[in-house]
JSON list of C-alpha atoms in Angstrom, two decimals:
[
{"chain": "A", "resi": 1, "resn": "MET", "atom": "CA", "xyz": [0.00, 0.00, 0.00]},
{"chain": "A", "resi": 2, "resn": "LYS", "atom": "CA", "xyz": [2.83, 2.31, -0.85]},
{"chain": "A", "resi": 3, "resn": "GLY", "atom": "CA", "xyz": [1.99, 5.92, -1.49]},
{"chain": "A", "resi": 4, "resn": "MET", "atom": "CA", "xyz": [-1.74, 5.57, -0.91]},
{"chain": "A", "resi": 5, "resn": "PRO", "atom": "CA", "xyz": [-3.33, 6.89, 2.29]},
{"chain": "A", "resi": 6, "resn": "ARG", "atom": "CA", "xyz": [-5.45, 4.41, 4.21]},
{"chain": "A", "resi": 7, "resn": "PRO", "atom": "CA", "xyz": [-9.12, 5.36, 4.04]},
{"chain": "A", "resi": 8, "resn": "SER", "atom": "CA", "xyz": [-11.15, 5.68, 7.23]},
{"chain": "A", "resi": 9, "resn": "SER", "atom": "CA", "xyz": [-14.29, 4.10, 5.75]},
{"chain": "A", "resi": 10, "resn": "CYS", "atom": "CA", "xyz": [-13.91, 0.93, 3.74]},
{"chain": "A", "resi": 11, "resn": "PRO", "atom": "CA", "xyz": [-13.85, 1.38, -0.05]},
{"chain": "A", "resi": 12, "resn": "CYS", "atom": "CA", "xyz": [-15.78, -1.90, -0.48]},
{"chain": "A", "resi": 13, "resn": "GLY", "atom": "CA", "xyz": [-19.04, -0.19, 0.46]},
{"chain": "A", "resi": 14, "resn": "LEU", "atom": "CA", "xyz": [-19.81, -2.02, 3.68]},
{"chain": "A", "resi": 15, "resn": "PRO", "atom": "CA", "xyz": [-20.58, 0.23, 6.67]},
{"chain": "A", "resi": 16, "resn": "ALA", "atom": "CA", "xyz": [-17.36, -0.39, 8.60]},
{"chain": "A", "resi": 17, "resn": "PRO", "atom": "CA", "xyz": [-14.00, 1.31, 9.01]},
{"chain": "A", "resi": 18, "resn": "TYR", "atom": "CA", "xyz": [-11.34, 0.09, 6.56]},
{"chain": "A", "resi": 19, "resn": "ASP", "atom": "CA", "xyz": [-9.12, -1.33, 9.32]},
{"chain": "A", "resi": 20, "resn": "ASP", "atom": "CA", "xyz": [-11.97, -3.46, 10.69]},
{"chain": "A", "resi": 21, "resn": "CYS", "atom": "CA", "xyz": [-13.35, -4.46, 7.29]},
{"chain": "A", "resi": 22, "resn": "CYS", "atom": "CA", "xyz": [-11.04, -5.19, 4.34]},
{"chain": "A", "resi": 23, "resn": "GLY", "atom": "CA", "xyz": [-7.93, -3.92, 6.11]},
{"chain": "A", "resi": 24, "resn": "ARG", "atom": "CA", "xyz": [-7.86, -7.06, 8.29]},
{"chain": "A", "resi": 25, "resn": "PHE", "atom": "CA", "xyz": [-7.76, -9.21, 5.15]},
{"chain": "A", "resi": 26, "resn": "HIS", "atom": "CA", "xyz": [-5.07, -7.04, 3.55]},
{"chain": "A", "resi": 27, "resn": "ARG", "atom": "CA", "xyz": [-2.92, -7.28, 6.70]},
{"chain": "A", "resi": 28, "resn": "GLY", "atom": "CA", "xyz": [-3.36, -11.06, 6.84]},
{"chain": "A", "resi": 29, "resn": "ASP", "atom": "CA", "xyz": [-5.17, -10.97, 10.20]},
{"chain": "A", "resi": 30, "resn": "ALA", "atom": "CA", "xyz": [-8.09, -12.91, 8.67]},
{"chain": "A", "resi": 31, "resn": "ALA", "atom": "CA", "xyz": [-9.13, -14.53, 5.40]},
{"chain": "A", "resi": 32, "resn": "ALA", "atom": "CA", "xyz": [-12.30, -13.60, 3.54]},
{"chain": "A", "resi": 33, "resn": "PRO", "atom": "CA", "xyz": [-14.91, -16.23, 4.50]},
{"chain": "A", "resi": 34, "resn": "THR", "atom": "CA", "xyz": [-17.02, -15.83, 1.33]},
{"chain": "A", "resi": 35, "resn": "ALA", "atom": "CA", "xyz": [-16.44, -15.16, -2.35]},
{"chain": "A", "resi": 36, "resn": "GLU", "atom": "CA", "xyz": [-18.31, -11.86, -2.06]},
{"chain": "A", "resi": 37, "resn": "LEU", "atom": "CA", "xyz": [-16.13, -10.65, 0.79]},
{"chain": "A", "resi": 38, "resn": "LEU", "atom": "CA", "xyz": [-13.04, -11.65, -1.18]},
{"chain": "A", "resi": 39, "resn": "MET", "atom": "CA", "xyz": [-14.37, -9.64, -4.14]},
{"chain": "A", "resi": 40, "resn": "ARG", "atom": "CA", "xyz": [-15.00, -6.66, -1.87]},
{"chain": "A", "resi": 41, "resn": "SER", "atom": "CA", "xyz": [-11.53, -6.95, -0.35]},
{"chain": "A", "resi": 42, "resn": "ARG", "atom": "CA", "xyz": [-9.95, -7.14, -3.80]},
{"chain": "A", "resi": 43, "resn": "PHE", "atom": "CA", "xyz": [-11.80, -3.98, -4.86]},
{"chain": "A", "resi": 44, "resn": "SER", "atom": "CA", "xyz": [-10.51, -2.29, -1.70]},
{"chain": "A", "resi": 45, "resn": "ALA", "atom": "CA", "xyz": [-7.01, -3.51, -2.53]},
{"chain": "A", "resi": 46, "resn": "PHE", "atom": "CA", "xyz": [-7.26, -1.84, -5.95]},
{"chain": "A", "resi": 47, "resn": "SER", "atom": "CA", "xyz": [-8.55, 1.28, -4.20]},
{"chain": "A", "resi": 48, "resn": "VAL", "atom": "CA", "xyz": [-5.64, 1.48, -1.72]},
{"chain": "A", "resi": 49, "resn": "GLY", "atom": "CA", "xyz": [-2.97, 0.18, -4.14]},
{"chain": "A", "resi": 50, "resn": "ASP", "atom": "CA", "xyz": [-2.26, -3.14, -2.38]},
{"chain": "A", "resi": 51, "resn": "GLU", "atom": "CA", "xyz": [-0.81, -5.14, -5.28]},
{"chain": "A", "resi": 52, "resn": "ALA", "atom": "CA", "xyz": [0.62, -7.82, -2.95]},
{"chain": "A", "resi": 53, "resn": "TYR", "atom": "CA", "xyz": [-2.86, -8.70, -1.65]},
{"chain": "A", "resi": 54, "resn": "LEU", "atom": "CA", "xyz": [-4.28, -8.85, -5.17]},
{"chain": "A", "resi": 55, "resn": "LEU", "atom": "CA", "xyz": [-1.55, -11.27, -6.23]},
{"chain": "A", "resi": 56, "resn": "ARG", "atom": "CA", "xyz": [-1.92, -13.36, -3.05]},
{"chain": "A", "resi": 57, "resn": "THR", "atom": "CA", "xyz": [-5.64, -13.81, -3.68]},
{"chain": "A", "resi": 58, "resn": "TRP", "atom": "CA", "xyz": [-5.33, -14.70, -7.38]},
{"chain": "A", "resi": 59, "resn": "HIS", "atom": "CA", "xyz": [-5.39, -18.37, -8.42]},
{"chain": "A", "resi": 60, "resn": "PRO", "atom": "CA", "xyz": [-1.79, -19.39, -9.21]},
{"chain": "A", "resi": 61, "resn": "ALA", "atom": "CA", "xyz": [-2.80, -20.95, -12.56]},
{"chain": "A", "resi": 62, "resn": "ASP", "atom": "CA", "xyz": [-3.63, -17.50, -13.97]},
{"chain": "A", "resi": 63, "resn": "ARG", "atom": "CA", "xyz": [-1.82, -15.10, -11.64]},
{"chain": "A", "resi": 64, "resn": "PRO", "atom": "CA", "xyz": [0.43, -12.59, -13.39]},
{"chain": "A", "resi": 65, "resn": "ALA", "atom": "CA", "xyz": [3.94, -11.99, -12.06]},
{"chain": "A", "resi": 66, "resn": "ARG", "atom": "CA", "xyz": [3.00, -8.38, -11.29]},
{"chain": "A", "resi": 67, "resn": "LEU", "atom": "CA", "xyz": [0.12, -6.00, -11.91]},
{"chain": "A", "resi": 68, "resn": "GLY", "atom": "CA", "xyz": [1.59, -2.55, -12.31]},
{"chain": "A", "resi": 69, "resn": "LEU", "atom": "CA", "xyz": [-1.48, -0.75, -10.96]},
{"chain": "A", "resi": 70, "resn": "ASP", "atom": "CA", "xyz": [-2.45, 2.36, -12.88]},
{"chain": "A", "resi": 71, "resn": "ARG", "atom": "CA", "xyz": [-2.12, 5.31, -10.49]},
{"chain": "A", "resi": 72, "resn": "ARG", "atom": "CA", "xyz": [-4.28, 7.47, -12.80]},
{"chain": "A", "resi": 73, "resn": "LEU", "atom": "CA", "xyz": [-7.30, 5.36, -11.81]},
{"chain": "A", "resi": 74, "resn": "ARG", "atom": "CA", "xyz": [-9.00, 5.96, -8.48]},
{"chain": "A", "resi": 75, "resn": "TRP", "atom": "CA", "xyz": [-11.49, 3.23, -7.61]},
{"chain": "A", "resi": 76, "resn": "VAL", "atom": "CA", "xyz": [-14.35, 4.94, -5.80]},
{"chain": "A", "resi": 77, "resn": "ARG", "atom": "CA", "xyz": [-17.39, 2.68, -5.50]},
{"chain": "A", "resi": 78, "resn": "LEU", "atom": "CA", "xyz": [-18.39, -0.95, -5.81]},
{"chain": "A", "resi": 79, "resn": "GLU", "atom": "CA", "xyz": [-21.83, -2.36, -6.61]},
{"chain": "A", "resi": 80, "resn": "ILE", "atom": "CA", "xyz": [-22.47, -6.08, -6.11]},
{"chain": "A", "resi": 81, "resn": "LEU", "atom": "CA", "xyz": [-25.04, -7.00, -8.76]},
{"chain": "A", "resi": 82, "resn": "GLU", "atom": "CA", "xyz": [-25.37, -10.76, -8.24]},
{"chain": "A", "resi": 83, "resn": "THR", "atom": "CA", "xyz": [-23.74, -13.62, -6.36]},
{"chain": "A", "resi": 84, "resn": "GLY", "atom": "CA", "xyz": [-23.91, -17.37, -6.83]},
{"chain": "A", "resi": 85, "resn": "GLY", "atom": "CA", "xyz": [-22.57, -19.93, -4.38]},
{"chain": "A", "resi": 86, "resn": "GLY", "atom": "CA", "xyz": [-19.47, -18.67, -2.64]},
{"chain": "A", "resi": 87, "resn": "SER", "atom": "CA", "xyz": [-20.69, -19.09, 0.93]},
{"chain": "A", "resi": 88, "resn": "VAL", "atom": "CA", "xyz": [-18.78, -20.69, 3.78]},
{"chain": "A", "resi": 89, "resn": "VAL", "atom": "CA", "xyz": [-20.10, -24.12, 2.68]},
{"chain": "A", "resi": 90, "resn": "HIS", "atom": "CA", "xyz": [-19.32, -23.82, -1.06]},
{"chain": "A", "resi": 91, "resn": "ALA", "atom": "CA", "xyz": [-16.15, -24.64, -2.98]},
{"chain": "A", "resi": 92, "resn": "GLU", "atom": "CA", "xyz": [-16.93, -22.27, -5.88]},
{"chain": "A", "resi": 93, "resn": "GLY", "atom": "CA", "xyz": [-18.77, -19.01, -6.31]},
{"chain": "A", "resi": 94, "resn": "THR", "atom": "CA", "xyz": [-19.43, -16.16, -8.68]},
{"chain": "A", "resi": 95, "resn": "VAL", "atom": "CA", "xyz": [-19.82, -12.44, -8.16]},
{"chain": "A", "resi": 96, "resn": "ARG", "atom": "CA", "xyz": [-21.09, -10.03, -10.79]},
{"chain": "A", "resi": 97, "resn": "PHE", "atom": "CA", "xyz": [-20.17, -6.46, -9.94]},
{"chain": "A", "resi": 98, "resn": "ARG", "atom": "CA", "xyz": [-19.82, -2.94, -11.26]},
{"chain": "A", "resi": 99, "resn": "ALA", "atom": "CA", "xyz": [-16.76, -0.97, -10.19]},
{"chain": "A", "resi": 100, "resn": "HIS", "atom": "CA", "xyz": [-16.78, 2.81, -10.48]},
{"chain": "A", "resi": 101, "resn": "TYR", "atom": "CA", "xyz": [-13.59, 4.81, -10.93]},
{"chain": "A", "resi": 102, "resn": "LEU", "atom": "CA", "xyz": [-12.23, 8.22, -11.74]},
{"chain": "A", "resi": 103, "resn": "GLU", "atom": "CA", "xyz": [-9.51, 8.55, -14.37]},
{"chain": "A", "resi": 104, "resn": "ARG", "atom": "CA", "xyz": [-7.94, 11.98, -14.41]},
{"chain": "A", "resi": 105, "resn": "GLY", "atom": "CA", "xyz": [-11.12, 13.28, -12.78]},
{"chain": "A", "resi": 106, "resn": "ARG", "atom": "CA", "xyz": [-13.46, 11.70, -15.34]},
{"chain": "A", "resi": 107, "resn": "PRO", "atom": "CA", "xyz": [-15.92, 9.04, -14.10]},
{"chain": "A", "resi": 108, "resn": "GLY", "atom": "CA", "xyz": [-15.99, 5.57, -15.57]},
{"chain": "A", "resi": 109, "resn": "GLN", "atom": "CA", "xyz": [-17.14, 2.09, -14.69]},
{"chain": "A", "resi": 110, "resn": "MET", "atom": "CA", "xyz": [-16.41, -1.51, -15.53]},
{"chain": "A", "resi": 111, "resn": "GLU", "atom": "CA", "xyz": [-18.58, -4.55, -15.06]},
{"chain": "A", "resi": 112, "resn": "GLU", "atom": "CA", "xyz": [-17.33, -8.09, -14.58]},
{"chain": "A", "resi": 113, "resn": "HIS", "atom": "CA", "xyz": [-18.69, -11.52, -13.70]},
{"chain": "A", "resi": 114, "resn": "SER", "atom": "CA", "xyz": [-15.89, -13.11, -11.67]},
{"chain": "A", "resi": 115, "resn": "ARG", "atom": "CA", "xyz": [-15.32, -16.70, -10.63]},
{"chain": "A", "resi": 116, "resn": "PHE", "atom": "CA", "xyz": [-13.88, -17.69, -7.26]},
{"chain": "A", "resi": 117, "resn": "VAL", "atom": "CA", "xyz": [-12.72, -21.06, -5.93]},
{"chain": "A", "resi": 118, "resn": "ARG", "atom": "CA", "xyz": [-11.40, -22.37, -2.65]},
{"chain": "A", "resi": 119, "resn": "LEU", "atom": "CA", "xyz": [-7.73, -23.27, -2.74]},
{"chain": "A", "resi": 120, "resn": "ASP", "atom": "CA", "xyz": [-6.23, -24.80, 0.40]},
{"chain": "A", "resi": 121, "resn": "GLY", "atom": "CA", "xyz": [-9.30, -23.61, 2.31]},
{"chain": "A", "resi": 122, "resn": "HIS", "atom": "CA", "xyz": [-9.05, -19.96, 1.13]},
{"chain": "A", "resi": 123, "resn": "TRP", "atom": "CA", "xyz": [-11.06, -18.13, -1.50]},
{"chain": "A", "resi": 124, "resn": "VAL", "atom": "CA", "xyz": [-9.08, -17.00, -4.57]},
{"chain": "A", "resi": 125, "resn": "TYR", "atom": "CA", "xyz": [-9.99, -15.12, -7.73]},
{"chain": "A", "resi": 126, "resn": "ALA", "atom": "CA", "xyz": [-10.11, -17.57, -10.66]},
{"chain": "A", "resi": 127, "resn": "GLY", "atom": "CA", "xyz": [-10.91, -15.26, -13.58]},
{"chain": "A", "resi": 128, "resn": "THR", "atom": "CA", "xyz": [-14.00, -14.05, -15.39]},
{"chain": "A", "resi": 129, "resn": "LEU", "atom": "CA", "xyz": [-16.97, -15.89, -16.83]}
]
C-alpha cells in the first residue's frame, strides 16, 4: 500500500472502518470467509494500491507476475449485482459487480462476472466468466 493513504471508511461499500473491514484481510489478520467478501476486499485492494494482496488472492494458474497498478485510476465505488454460491459451505462461487472509478477526474465504470474457488481452504480469484 505504498503511497496511498489508508481510508477511514472501507472502499468496499460495507458500513465499517477500513481497518476493521477489508484492512484485516489485507494485513493477513483474517481470510475472507465468502467469495463476495473476497471480491470486496480485492476492490478495496485496488482502491488502496495493495498489489501484494491482489496477487496473493489470485489463483496461481492465472496469476500474473506483477500487476503494475495504474495510479491514474482511483477506484471509488463498488456495486455487487449478483452472487452465486461462494458461501462458507461452497467450494466455488461467482460475483457479478460494477466498479466505479475516476480517471484523471473523469468518471468511468467496468462490469465483470468473476469466478472464485477455494484453494487450500481460502477463496481465490479464478478469472471471469
